[in-house]
XYZ file of N, CA and C in Angstrom:
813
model
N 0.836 -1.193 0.000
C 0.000 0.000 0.000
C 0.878 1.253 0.000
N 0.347 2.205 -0.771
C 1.442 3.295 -0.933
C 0.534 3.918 -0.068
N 1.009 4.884 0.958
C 0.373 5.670 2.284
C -0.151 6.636 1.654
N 0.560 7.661 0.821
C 0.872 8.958 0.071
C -0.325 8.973 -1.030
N -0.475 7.660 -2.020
C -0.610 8.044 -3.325
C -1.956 8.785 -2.911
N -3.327 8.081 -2.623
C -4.814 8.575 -2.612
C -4.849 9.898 -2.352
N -3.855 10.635 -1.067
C -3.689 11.603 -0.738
C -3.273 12.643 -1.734
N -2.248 12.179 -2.219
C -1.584 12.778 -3.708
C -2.447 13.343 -4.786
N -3.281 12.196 -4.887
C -4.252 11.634 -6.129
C -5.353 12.823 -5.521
N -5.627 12.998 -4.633
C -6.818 14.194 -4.563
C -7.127 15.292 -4.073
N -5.513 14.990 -3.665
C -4.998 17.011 -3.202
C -3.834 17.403 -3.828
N -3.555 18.037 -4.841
C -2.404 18.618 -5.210
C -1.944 19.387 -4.451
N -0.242 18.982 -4.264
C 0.386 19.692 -4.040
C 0.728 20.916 -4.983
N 1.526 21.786 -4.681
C 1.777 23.013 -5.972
C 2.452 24.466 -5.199
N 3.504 24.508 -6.066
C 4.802 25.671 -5.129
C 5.262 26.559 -6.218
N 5.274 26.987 -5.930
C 6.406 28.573 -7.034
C 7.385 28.860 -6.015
N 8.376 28.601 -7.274
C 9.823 29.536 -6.574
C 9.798 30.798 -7.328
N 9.857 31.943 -6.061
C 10.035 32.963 -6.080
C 11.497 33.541 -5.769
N 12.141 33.431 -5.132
C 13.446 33.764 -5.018
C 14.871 32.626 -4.835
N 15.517 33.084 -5.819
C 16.896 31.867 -5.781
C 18.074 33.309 -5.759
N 19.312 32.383 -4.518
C 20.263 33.534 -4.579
C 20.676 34.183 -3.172
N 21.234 35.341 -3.320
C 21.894 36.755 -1.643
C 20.819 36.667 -1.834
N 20.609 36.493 -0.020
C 19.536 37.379 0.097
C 20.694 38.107 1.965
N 19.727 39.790 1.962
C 20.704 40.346 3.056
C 19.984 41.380 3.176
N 19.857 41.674 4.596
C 19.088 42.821 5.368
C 17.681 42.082 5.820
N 16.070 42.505 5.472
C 15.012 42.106 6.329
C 14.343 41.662 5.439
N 13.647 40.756 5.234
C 11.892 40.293 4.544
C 11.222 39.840 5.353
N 9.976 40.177 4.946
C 8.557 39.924 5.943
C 7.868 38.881 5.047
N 7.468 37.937 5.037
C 6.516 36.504 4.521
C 5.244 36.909 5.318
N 4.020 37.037 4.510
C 3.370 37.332 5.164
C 2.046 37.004 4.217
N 1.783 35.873 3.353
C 0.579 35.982 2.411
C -0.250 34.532 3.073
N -1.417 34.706 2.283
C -2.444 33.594 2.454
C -1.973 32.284 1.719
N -0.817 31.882 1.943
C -0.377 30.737 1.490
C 0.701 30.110 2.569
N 1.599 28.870 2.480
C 2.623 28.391 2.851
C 3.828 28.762 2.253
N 4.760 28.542 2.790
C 6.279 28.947 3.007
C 7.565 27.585 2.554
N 8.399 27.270 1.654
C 9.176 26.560 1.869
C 10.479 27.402 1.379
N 11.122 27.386 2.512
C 12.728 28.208 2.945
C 13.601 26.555 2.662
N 14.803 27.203 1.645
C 15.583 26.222 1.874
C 17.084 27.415 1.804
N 18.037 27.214 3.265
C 19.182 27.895 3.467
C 20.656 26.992 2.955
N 20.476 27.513 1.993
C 22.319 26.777 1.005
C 22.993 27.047 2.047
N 23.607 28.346 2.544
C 24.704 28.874 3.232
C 24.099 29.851 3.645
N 25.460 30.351 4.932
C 25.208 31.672 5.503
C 24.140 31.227 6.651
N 23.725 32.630 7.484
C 22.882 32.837 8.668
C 21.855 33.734 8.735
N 20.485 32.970 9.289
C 19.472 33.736 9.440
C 18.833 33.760 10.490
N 18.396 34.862 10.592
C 17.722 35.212 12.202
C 16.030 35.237 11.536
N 15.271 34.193 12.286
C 13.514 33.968 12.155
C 12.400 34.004 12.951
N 12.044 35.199 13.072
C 11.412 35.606 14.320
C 9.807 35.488 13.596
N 8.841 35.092 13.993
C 7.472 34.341 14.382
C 6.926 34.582 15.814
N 5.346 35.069 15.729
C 4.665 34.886 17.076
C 3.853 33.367 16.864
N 4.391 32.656 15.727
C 4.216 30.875 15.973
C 5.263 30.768 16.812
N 6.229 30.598 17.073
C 7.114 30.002 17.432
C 8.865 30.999 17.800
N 9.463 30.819 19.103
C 10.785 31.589 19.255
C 10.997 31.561 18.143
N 12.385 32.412 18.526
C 13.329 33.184 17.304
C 13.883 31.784 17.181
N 14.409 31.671 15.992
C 15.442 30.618 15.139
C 16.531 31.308 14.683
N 17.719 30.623 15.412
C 18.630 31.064 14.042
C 19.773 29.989 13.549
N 19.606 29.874 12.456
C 19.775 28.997 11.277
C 21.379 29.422 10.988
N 22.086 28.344 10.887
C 23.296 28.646 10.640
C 23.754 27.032 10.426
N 22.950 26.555 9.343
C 23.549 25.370 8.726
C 22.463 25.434 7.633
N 23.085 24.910 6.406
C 21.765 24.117 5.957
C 20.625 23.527 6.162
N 19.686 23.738 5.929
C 18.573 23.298 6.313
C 17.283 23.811 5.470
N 16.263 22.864 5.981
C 15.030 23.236 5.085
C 13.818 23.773 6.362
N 12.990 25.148 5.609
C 12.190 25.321 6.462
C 10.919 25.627 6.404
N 9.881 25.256 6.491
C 8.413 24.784 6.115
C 7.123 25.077 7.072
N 6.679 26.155 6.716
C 5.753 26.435 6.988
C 4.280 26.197 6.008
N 3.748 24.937 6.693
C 2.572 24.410 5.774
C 1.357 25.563 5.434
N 1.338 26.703 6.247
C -0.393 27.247 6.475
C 0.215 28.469 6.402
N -0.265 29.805 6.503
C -0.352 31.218 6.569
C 0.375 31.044 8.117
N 1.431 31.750 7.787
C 2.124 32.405 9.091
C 2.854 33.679 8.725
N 3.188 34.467 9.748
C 3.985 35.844 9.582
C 5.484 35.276 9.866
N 6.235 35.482 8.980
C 7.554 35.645 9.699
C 8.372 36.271 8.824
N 9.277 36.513 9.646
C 10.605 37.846 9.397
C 12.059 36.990 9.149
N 12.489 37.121 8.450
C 13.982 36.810 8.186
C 15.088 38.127 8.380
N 15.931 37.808 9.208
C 16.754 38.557 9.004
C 18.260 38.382 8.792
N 19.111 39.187 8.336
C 20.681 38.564 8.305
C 21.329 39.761 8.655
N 22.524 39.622 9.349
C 23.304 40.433 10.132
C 23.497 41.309 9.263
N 24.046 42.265 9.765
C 24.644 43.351 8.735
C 26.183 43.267 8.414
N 26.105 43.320 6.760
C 27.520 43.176 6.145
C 27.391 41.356 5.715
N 26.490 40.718 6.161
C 26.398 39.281 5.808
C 25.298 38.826 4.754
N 25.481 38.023 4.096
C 24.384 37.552 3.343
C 24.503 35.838 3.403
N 23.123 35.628 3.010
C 22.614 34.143 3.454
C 22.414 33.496 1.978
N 22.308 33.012 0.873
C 21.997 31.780 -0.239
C 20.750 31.520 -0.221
N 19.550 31.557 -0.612
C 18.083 30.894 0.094
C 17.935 30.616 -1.480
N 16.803 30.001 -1.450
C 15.823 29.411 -2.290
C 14.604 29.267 -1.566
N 13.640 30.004 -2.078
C 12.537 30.007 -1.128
C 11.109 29.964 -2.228
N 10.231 29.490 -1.875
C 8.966 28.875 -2.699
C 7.520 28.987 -1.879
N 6.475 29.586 -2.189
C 5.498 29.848 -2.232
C 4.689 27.960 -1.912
N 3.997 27.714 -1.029
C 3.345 26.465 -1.056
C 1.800 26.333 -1.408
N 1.269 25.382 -1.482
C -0.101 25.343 -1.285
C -0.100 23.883 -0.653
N -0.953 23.165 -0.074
C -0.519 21.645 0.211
C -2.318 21.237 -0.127
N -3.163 22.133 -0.403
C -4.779 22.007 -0.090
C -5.305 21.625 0.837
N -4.369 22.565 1.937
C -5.233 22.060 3.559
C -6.927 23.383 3.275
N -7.156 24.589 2.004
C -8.382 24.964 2.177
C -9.329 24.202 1.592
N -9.131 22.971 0.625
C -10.236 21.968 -0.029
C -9.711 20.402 1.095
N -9.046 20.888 2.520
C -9.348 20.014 3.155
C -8.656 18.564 3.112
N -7.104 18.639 2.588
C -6.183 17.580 2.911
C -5.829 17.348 3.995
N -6.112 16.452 4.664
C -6.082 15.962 6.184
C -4.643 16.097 6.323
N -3.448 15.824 5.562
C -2.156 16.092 6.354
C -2.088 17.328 6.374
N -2.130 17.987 5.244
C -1.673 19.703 5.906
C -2.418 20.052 6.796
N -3.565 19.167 7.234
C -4.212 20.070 8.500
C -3.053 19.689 9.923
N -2.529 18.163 9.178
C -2.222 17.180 10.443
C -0.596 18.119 10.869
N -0.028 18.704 9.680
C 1.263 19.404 10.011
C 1.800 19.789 11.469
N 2.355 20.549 11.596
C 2.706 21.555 12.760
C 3.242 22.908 11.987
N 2.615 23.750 12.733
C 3.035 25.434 12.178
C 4.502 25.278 11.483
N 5.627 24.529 11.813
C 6.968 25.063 11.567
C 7.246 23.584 11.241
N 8.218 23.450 10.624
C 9.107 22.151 10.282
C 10.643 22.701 9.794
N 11.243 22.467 10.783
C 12.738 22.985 10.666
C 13.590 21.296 10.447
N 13.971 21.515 9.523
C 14.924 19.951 9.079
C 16.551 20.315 8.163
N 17.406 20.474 9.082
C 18.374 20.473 8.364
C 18.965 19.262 7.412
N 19.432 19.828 6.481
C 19.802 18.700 5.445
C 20.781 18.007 5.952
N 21.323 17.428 6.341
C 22.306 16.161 6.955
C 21.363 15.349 7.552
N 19.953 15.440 7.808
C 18.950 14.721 8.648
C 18.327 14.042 7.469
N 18.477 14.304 6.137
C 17.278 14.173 5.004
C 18.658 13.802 3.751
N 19.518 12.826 3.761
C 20.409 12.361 2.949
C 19.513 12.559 1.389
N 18.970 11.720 1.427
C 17.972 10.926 0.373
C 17.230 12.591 -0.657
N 17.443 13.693 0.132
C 17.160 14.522 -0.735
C 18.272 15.540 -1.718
N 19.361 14.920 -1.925
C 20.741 15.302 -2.213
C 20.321 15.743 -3.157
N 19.991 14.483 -4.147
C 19.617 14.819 -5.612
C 18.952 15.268 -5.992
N 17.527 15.427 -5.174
C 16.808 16.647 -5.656
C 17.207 17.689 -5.631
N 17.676 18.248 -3.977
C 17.810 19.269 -3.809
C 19.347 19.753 -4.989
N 20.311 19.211 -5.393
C 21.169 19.113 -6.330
C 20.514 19.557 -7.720
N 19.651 18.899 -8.290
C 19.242 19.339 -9.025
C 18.258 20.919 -9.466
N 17.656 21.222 -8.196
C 17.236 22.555 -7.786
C 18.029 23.479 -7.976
N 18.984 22.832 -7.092
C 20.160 24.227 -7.121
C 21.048 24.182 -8.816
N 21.134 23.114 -9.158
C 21.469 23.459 -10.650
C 20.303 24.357 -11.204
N 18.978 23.807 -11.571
C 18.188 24.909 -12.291
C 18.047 26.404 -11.792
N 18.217 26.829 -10.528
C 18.402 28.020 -10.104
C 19.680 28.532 -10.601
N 20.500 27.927 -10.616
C 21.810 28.642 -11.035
C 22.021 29.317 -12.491
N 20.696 27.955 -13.584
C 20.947 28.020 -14.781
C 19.708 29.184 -15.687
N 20.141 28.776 -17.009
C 18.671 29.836 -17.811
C 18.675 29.024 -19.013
N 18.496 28.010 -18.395
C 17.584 27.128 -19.789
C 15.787 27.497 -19.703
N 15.518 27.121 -21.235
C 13.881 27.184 -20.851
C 13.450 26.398 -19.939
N 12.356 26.501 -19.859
C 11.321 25.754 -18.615
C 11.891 26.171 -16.910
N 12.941 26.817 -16.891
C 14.084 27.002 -15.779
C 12.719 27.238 -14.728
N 11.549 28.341 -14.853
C 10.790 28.233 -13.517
C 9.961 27.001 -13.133
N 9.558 26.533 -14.530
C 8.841 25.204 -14.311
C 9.583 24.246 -13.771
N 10.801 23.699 -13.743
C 11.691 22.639 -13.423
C 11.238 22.760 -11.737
N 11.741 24.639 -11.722
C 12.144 24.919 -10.248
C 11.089 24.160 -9.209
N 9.993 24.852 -10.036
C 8.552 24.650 -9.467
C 8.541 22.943 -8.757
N 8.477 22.001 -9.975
C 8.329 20.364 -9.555
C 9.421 20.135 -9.055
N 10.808 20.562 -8.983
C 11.459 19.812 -7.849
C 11.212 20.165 -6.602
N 11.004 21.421 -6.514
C 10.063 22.257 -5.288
C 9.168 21.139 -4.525
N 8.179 20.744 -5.431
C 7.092 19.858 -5.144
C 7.589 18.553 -4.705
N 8.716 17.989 -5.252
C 8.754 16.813 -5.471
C 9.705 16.644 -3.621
N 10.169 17.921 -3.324
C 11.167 18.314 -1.840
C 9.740 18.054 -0.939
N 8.454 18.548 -1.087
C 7.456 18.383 0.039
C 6.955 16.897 0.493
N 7.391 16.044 -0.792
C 6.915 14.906 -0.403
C 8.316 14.349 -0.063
N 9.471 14.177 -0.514
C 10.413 13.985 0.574
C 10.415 14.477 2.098
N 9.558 15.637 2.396
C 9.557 15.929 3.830
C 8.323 15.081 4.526
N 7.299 15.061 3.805
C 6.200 14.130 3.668
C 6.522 12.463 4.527
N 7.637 11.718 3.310
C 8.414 10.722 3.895
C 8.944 10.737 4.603
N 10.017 11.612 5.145
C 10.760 11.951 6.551
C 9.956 11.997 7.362
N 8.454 12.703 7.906
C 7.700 12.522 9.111
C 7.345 11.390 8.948
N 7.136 10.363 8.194
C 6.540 9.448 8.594
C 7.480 8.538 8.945
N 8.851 8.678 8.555
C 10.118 7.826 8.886
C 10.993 8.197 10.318
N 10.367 9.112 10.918
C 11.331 9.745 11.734
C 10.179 9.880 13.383
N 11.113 10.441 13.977
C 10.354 10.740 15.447
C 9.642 12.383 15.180
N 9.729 12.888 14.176
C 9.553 14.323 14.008
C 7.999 14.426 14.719
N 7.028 13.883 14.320
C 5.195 13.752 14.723
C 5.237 12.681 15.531
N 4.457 12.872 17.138
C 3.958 11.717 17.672
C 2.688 11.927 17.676
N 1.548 12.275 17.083
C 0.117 12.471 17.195
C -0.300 13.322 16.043
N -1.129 12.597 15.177
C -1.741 13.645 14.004
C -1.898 12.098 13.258
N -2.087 12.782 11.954
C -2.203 11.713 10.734
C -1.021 11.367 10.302
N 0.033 11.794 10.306
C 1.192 11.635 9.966
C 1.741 10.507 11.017
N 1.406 10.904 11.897
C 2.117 9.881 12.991
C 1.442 8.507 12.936
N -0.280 8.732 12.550
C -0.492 7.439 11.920
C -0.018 6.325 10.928
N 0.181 7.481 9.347
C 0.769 6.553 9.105
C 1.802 6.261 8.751
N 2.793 6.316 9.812
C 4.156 6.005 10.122
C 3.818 5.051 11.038
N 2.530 4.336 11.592
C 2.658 3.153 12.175
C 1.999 1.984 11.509
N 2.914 0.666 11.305
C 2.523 -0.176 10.282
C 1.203 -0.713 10.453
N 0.431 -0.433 11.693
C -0.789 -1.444 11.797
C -1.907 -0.222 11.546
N -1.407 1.075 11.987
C -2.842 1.514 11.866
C -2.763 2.498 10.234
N -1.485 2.344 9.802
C -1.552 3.186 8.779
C -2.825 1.981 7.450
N -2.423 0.513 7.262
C -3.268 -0.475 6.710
C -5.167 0.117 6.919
N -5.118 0.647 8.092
C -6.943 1.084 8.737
C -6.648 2.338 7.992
N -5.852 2.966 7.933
C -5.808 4.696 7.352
C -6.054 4.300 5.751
N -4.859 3.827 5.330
C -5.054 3.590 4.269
C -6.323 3.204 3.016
N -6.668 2.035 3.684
C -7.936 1.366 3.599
C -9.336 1.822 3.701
N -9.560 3.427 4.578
C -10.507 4.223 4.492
C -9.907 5.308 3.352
N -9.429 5.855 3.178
C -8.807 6.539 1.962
C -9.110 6.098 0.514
N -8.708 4.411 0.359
C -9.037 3.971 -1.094
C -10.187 3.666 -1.281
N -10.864 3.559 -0.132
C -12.169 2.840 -0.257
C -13.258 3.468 0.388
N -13.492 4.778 0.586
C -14.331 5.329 1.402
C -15.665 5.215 1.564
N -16.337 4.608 0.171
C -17.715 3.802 -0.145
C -17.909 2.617 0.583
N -16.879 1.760 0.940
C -17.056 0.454 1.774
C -17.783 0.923 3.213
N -18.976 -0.231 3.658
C -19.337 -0.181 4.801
C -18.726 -0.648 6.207
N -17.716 0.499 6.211
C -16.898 -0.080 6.974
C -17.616 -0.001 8.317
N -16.682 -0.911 9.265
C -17.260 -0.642 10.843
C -15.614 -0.668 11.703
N -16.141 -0.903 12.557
C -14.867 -0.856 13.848
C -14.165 -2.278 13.150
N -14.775 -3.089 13.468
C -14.609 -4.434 13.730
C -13.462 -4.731 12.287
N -14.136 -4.608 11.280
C -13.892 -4.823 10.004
C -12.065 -3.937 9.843
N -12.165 -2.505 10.498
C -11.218 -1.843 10.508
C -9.776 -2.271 11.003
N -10.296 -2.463 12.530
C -9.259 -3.461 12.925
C -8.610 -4.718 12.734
N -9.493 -5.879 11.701
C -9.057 -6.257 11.194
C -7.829 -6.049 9.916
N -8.304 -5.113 9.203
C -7.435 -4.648 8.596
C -5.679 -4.411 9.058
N -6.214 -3.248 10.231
C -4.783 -3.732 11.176
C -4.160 -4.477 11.561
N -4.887 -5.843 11.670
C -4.431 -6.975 12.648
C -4.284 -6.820 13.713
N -5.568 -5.951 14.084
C -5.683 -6.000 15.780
C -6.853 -6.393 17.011
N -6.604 -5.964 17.701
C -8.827 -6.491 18.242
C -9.473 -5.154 17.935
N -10.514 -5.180 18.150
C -10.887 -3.794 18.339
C -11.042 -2.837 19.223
N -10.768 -3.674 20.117
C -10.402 -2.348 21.720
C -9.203 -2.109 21.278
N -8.314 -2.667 20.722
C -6.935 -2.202 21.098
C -6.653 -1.153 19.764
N -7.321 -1.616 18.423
C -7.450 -0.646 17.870
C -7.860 0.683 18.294
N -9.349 0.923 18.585
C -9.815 1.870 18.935
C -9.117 2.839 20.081
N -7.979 2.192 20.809
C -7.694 3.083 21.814
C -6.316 3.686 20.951
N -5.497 2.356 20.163
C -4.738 3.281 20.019
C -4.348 4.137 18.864
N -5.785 3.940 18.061
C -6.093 5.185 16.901
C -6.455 6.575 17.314
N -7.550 6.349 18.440
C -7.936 7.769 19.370
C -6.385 8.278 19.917
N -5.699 7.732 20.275
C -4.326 8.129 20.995
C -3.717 8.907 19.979
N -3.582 8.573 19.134
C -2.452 8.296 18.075
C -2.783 9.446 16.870
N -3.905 9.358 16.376
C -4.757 10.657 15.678
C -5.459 11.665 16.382
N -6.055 11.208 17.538
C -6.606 12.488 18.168
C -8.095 12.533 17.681
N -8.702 11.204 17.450
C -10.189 11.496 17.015
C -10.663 9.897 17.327
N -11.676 9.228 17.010
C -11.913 7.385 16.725
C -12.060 7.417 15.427
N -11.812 6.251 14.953
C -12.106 5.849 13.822
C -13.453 6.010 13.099
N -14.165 6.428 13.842
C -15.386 6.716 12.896
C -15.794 8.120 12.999
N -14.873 8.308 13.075
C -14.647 10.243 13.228
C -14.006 10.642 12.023
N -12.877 10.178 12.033
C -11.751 9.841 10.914
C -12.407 10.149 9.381
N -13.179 8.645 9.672
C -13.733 8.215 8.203
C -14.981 9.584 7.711
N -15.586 9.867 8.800
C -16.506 10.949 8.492
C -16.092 12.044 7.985
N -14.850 12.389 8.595
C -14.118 13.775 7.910
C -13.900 13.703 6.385
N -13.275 12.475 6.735
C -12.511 12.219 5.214
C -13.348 11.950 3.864
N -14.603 11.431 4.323
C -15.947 11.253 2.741
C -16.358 12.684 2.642
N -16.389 13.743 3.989
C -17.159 14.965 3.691
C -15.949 15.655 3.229
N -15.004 15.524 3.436
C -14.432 16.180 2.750
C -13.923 16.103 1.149
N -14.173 14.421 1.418
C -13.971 14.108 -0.574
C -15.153 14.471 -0.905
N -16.707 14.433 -0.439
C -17.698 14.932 -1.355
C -17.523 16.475 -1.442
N -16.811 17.197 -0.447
C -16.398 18.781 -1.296
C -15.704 18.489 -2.639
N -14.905 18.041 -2.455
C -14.046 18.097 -3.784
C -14.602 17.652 -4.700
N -15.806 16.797 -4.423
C -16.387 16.258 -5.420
C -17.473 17.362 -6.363
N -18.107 17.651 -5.060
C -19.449 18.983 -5.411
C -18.675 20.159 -6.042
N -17.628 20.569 -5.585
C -16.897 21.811 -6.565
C -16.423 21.303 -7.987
N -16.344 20.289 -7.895
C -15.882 19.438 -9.608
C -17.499 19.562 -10.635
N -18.865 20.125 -9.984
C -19.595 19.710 -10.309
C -20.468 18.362 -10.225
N -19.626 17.417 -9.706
C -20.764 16.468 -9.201
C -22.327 16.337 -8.831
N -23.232 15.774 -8.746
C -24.106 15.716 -8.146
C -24.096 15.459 -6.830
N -25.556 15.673 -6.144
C -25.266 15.518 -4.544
C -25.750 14.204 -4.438
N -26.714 13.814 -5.215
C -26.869 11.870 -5.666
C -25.215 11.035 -5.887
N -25.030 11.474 -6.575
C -23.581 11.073 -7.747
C -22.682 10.996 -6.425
N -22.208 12.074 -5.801
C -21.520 12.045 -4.714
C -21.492 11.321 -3.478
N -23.226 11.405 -3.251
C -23.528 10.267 -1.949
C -22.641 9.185 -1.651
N -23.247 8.596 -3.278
C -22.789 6.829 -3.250
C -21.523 7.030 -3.772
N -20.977 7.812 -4.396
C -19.200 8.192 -4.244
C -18.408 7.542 -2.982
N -19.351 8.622 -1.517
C -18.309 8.417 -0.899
C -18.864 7.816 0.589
N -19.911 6.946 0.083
C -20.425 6.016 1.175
C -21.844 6.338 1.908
N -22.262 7.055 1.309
C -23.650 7.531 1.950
C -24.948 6.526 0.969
N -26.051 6.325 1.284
C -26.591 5.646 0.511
C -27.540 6.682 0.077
N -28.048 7.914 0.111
C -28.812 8.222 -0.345
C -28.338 9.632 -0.481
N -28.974 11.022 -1.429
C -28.350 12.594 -1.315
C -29.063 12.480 0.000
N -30.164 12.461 0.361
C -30.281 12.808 2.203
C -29.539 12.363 3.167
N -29.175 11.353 3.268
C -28.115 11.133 3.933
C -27.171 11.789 3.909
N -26.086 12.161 2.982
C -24.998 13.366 2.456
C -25.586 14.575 3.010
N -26.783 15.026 2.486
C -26.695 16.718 3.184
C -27.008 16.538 4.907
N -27.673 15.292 5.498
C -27.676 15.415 6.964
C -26.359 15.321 7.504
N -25.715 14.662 7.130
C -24.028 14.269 7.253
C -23.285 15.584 6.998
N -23.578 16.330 6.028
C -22.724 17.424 6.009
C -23.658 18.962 6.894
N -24.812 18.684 7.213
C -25.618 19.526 7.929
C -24.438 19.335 9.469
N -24.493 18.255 9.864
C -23.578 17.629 11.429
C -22.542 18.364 11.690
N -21.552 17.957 10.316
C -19.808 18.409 9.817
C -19.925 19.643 9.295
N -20.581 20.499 8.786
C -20.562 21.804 8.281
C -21.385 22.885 9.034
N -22.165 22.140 9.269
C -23.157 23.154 9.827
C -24.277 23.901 8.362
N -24.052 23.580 7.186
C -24.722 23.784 6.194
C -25.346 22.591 5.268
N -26.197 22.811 4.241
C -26.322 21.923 3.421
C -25.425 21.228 2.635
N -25.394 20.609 1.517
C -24.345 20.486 0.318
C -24.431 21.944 -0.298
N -25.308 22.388 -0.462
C -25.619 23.339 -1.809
C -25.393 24.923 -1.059
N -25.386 25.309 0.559
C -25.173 26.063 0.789
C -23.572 26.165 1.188
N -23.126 24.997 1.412
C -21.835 24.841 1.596
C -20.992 25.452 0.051
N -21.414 24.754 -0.606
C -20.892 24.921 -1.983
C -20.980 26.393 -2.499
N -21.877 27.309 -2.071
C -21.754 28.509 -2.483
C -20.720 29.468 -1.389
N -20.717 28.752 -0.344
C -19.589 29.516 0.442
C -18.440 28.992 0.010
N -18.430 27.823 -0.368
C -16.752 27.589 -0.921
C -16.184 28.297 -1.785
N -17.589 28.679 -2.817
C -17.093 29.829 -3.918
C -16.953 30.766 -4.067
């Protein structure tokens, strides 16, 4: 089971690089999007009311999934190397990991081997002026989030969220398995099987572990694929049995619960 792909498959990722190169003196980051800082060389001072001051004085990558304010600064008479990129991850059409993130992800590169060659290749197209030079920038950009993607789930970085799920082999199989299959009538019982576990022991240590039960989980995750579905134009019939509901009444009481609106009034606030 690939953990990633379904996730992949119905939330695009998508980044612009905006600046390659010195950078020296102050910038303010401050838009309705995400942040990916990557520091070649040199030192930066990163002050946030997310999180203390940082200061960066190695390589490293730095990732802010959601809208945050922060300030970069570099000493005076010094300059720092950055490559820095604009994110989106679709935590606003409701991708459960960028919700599952944490405000900041600071990962210096000696922690993340395996991204040599990307990041190698980045820094070649920044350096260069062949055509496509922003487009390249752009997908290796992209292709660095899901290497960080793999690192939380390989590492101690998350102990609680979705990420930390599935970085564990028994309950990521239950994660997984509601993801590809969100139409199946699933239950507890059935779930934990999947895991290879009982179902008390499931249930306690999915609530632990994600921060919701399993049939919390699964509810988020169909109302949130029937958004994506209803903004594609779908029907609210068409969609139901999409994503496990048996009837459109069922779907708009389900999203009346989770939204607090209909399908159809939801859908005009999305737009």
């Amino acid at each position: 089971m690939d953990r990633l792909a379904v996730l992949l498959q119905h939330y695009t990722l998508s980044t612009e690089v905006f600046h390659t190169g010195q950078f020296c003196g102050q910038a303010v980051y401050d838009s309705p999007h995400g942040f990916l800082h990557l520091l070649r060389s040199g030192a930066v001072r990163v002050t946030s009311d997310r999180h203390p001051p940082l200061h960066l004085n190695e390589p490293c990558l730095l990732l802010y999934p959601r809208q945050a304010r922060h300030v970069f600064i570099t000493q005076d008479g010094e300059a720092a190397d950055l490559i820095c990129s604009r994110i989106d991850l679709g935590s606003v059409a409701g991708n459960p990991i960028a919700r599952a993130l944490p405000d900041i992800l600071h990962v210096p590169f000696a922690k993340v081997p395996e991204m040599k060659a990307t990041l190698d290749l980045l820094v070649q197209e920044s350096n260069g002026s062949l055509c496509g030079r922003q487009a390249a920038m752009n997908r290796l950009s992209e292709l660095l989030l899901i290497h960080l993607l793999r690192y939380l789930m390989t590492s101690d970085a998350v102990s609680t969220g979705l990420l930390a799920g599935l970085a564990d082999k028994r309950l990521s199989k239950a994660i997984t398995a509601m993801h590809e299959q969100p139409a199946d009538a699933w239950t507890l019982e059935g779930l934990a099987d999947v895991a290879g576990m009982s179902r008390a022991r499931f249930a306690t240590v999915f609530r632990e572990t994600i921060g919701c039960t399993p049939g919390a989980y699964l509810t988020a995750w169909r109302i949130n694929l029937a958004g994506k579905h209803l903004r594609q134009g779908k029907s609210v019939a068409w969609t139901a049995d999409a994503v496990g509901y048996a009837s459109a009444a069922a779907l708009a009481r389900a999203f009346r619960i989770n939204k607090g609106l209909s399908p159809g009034q939801w859908l005009k606030t999305a737009e």
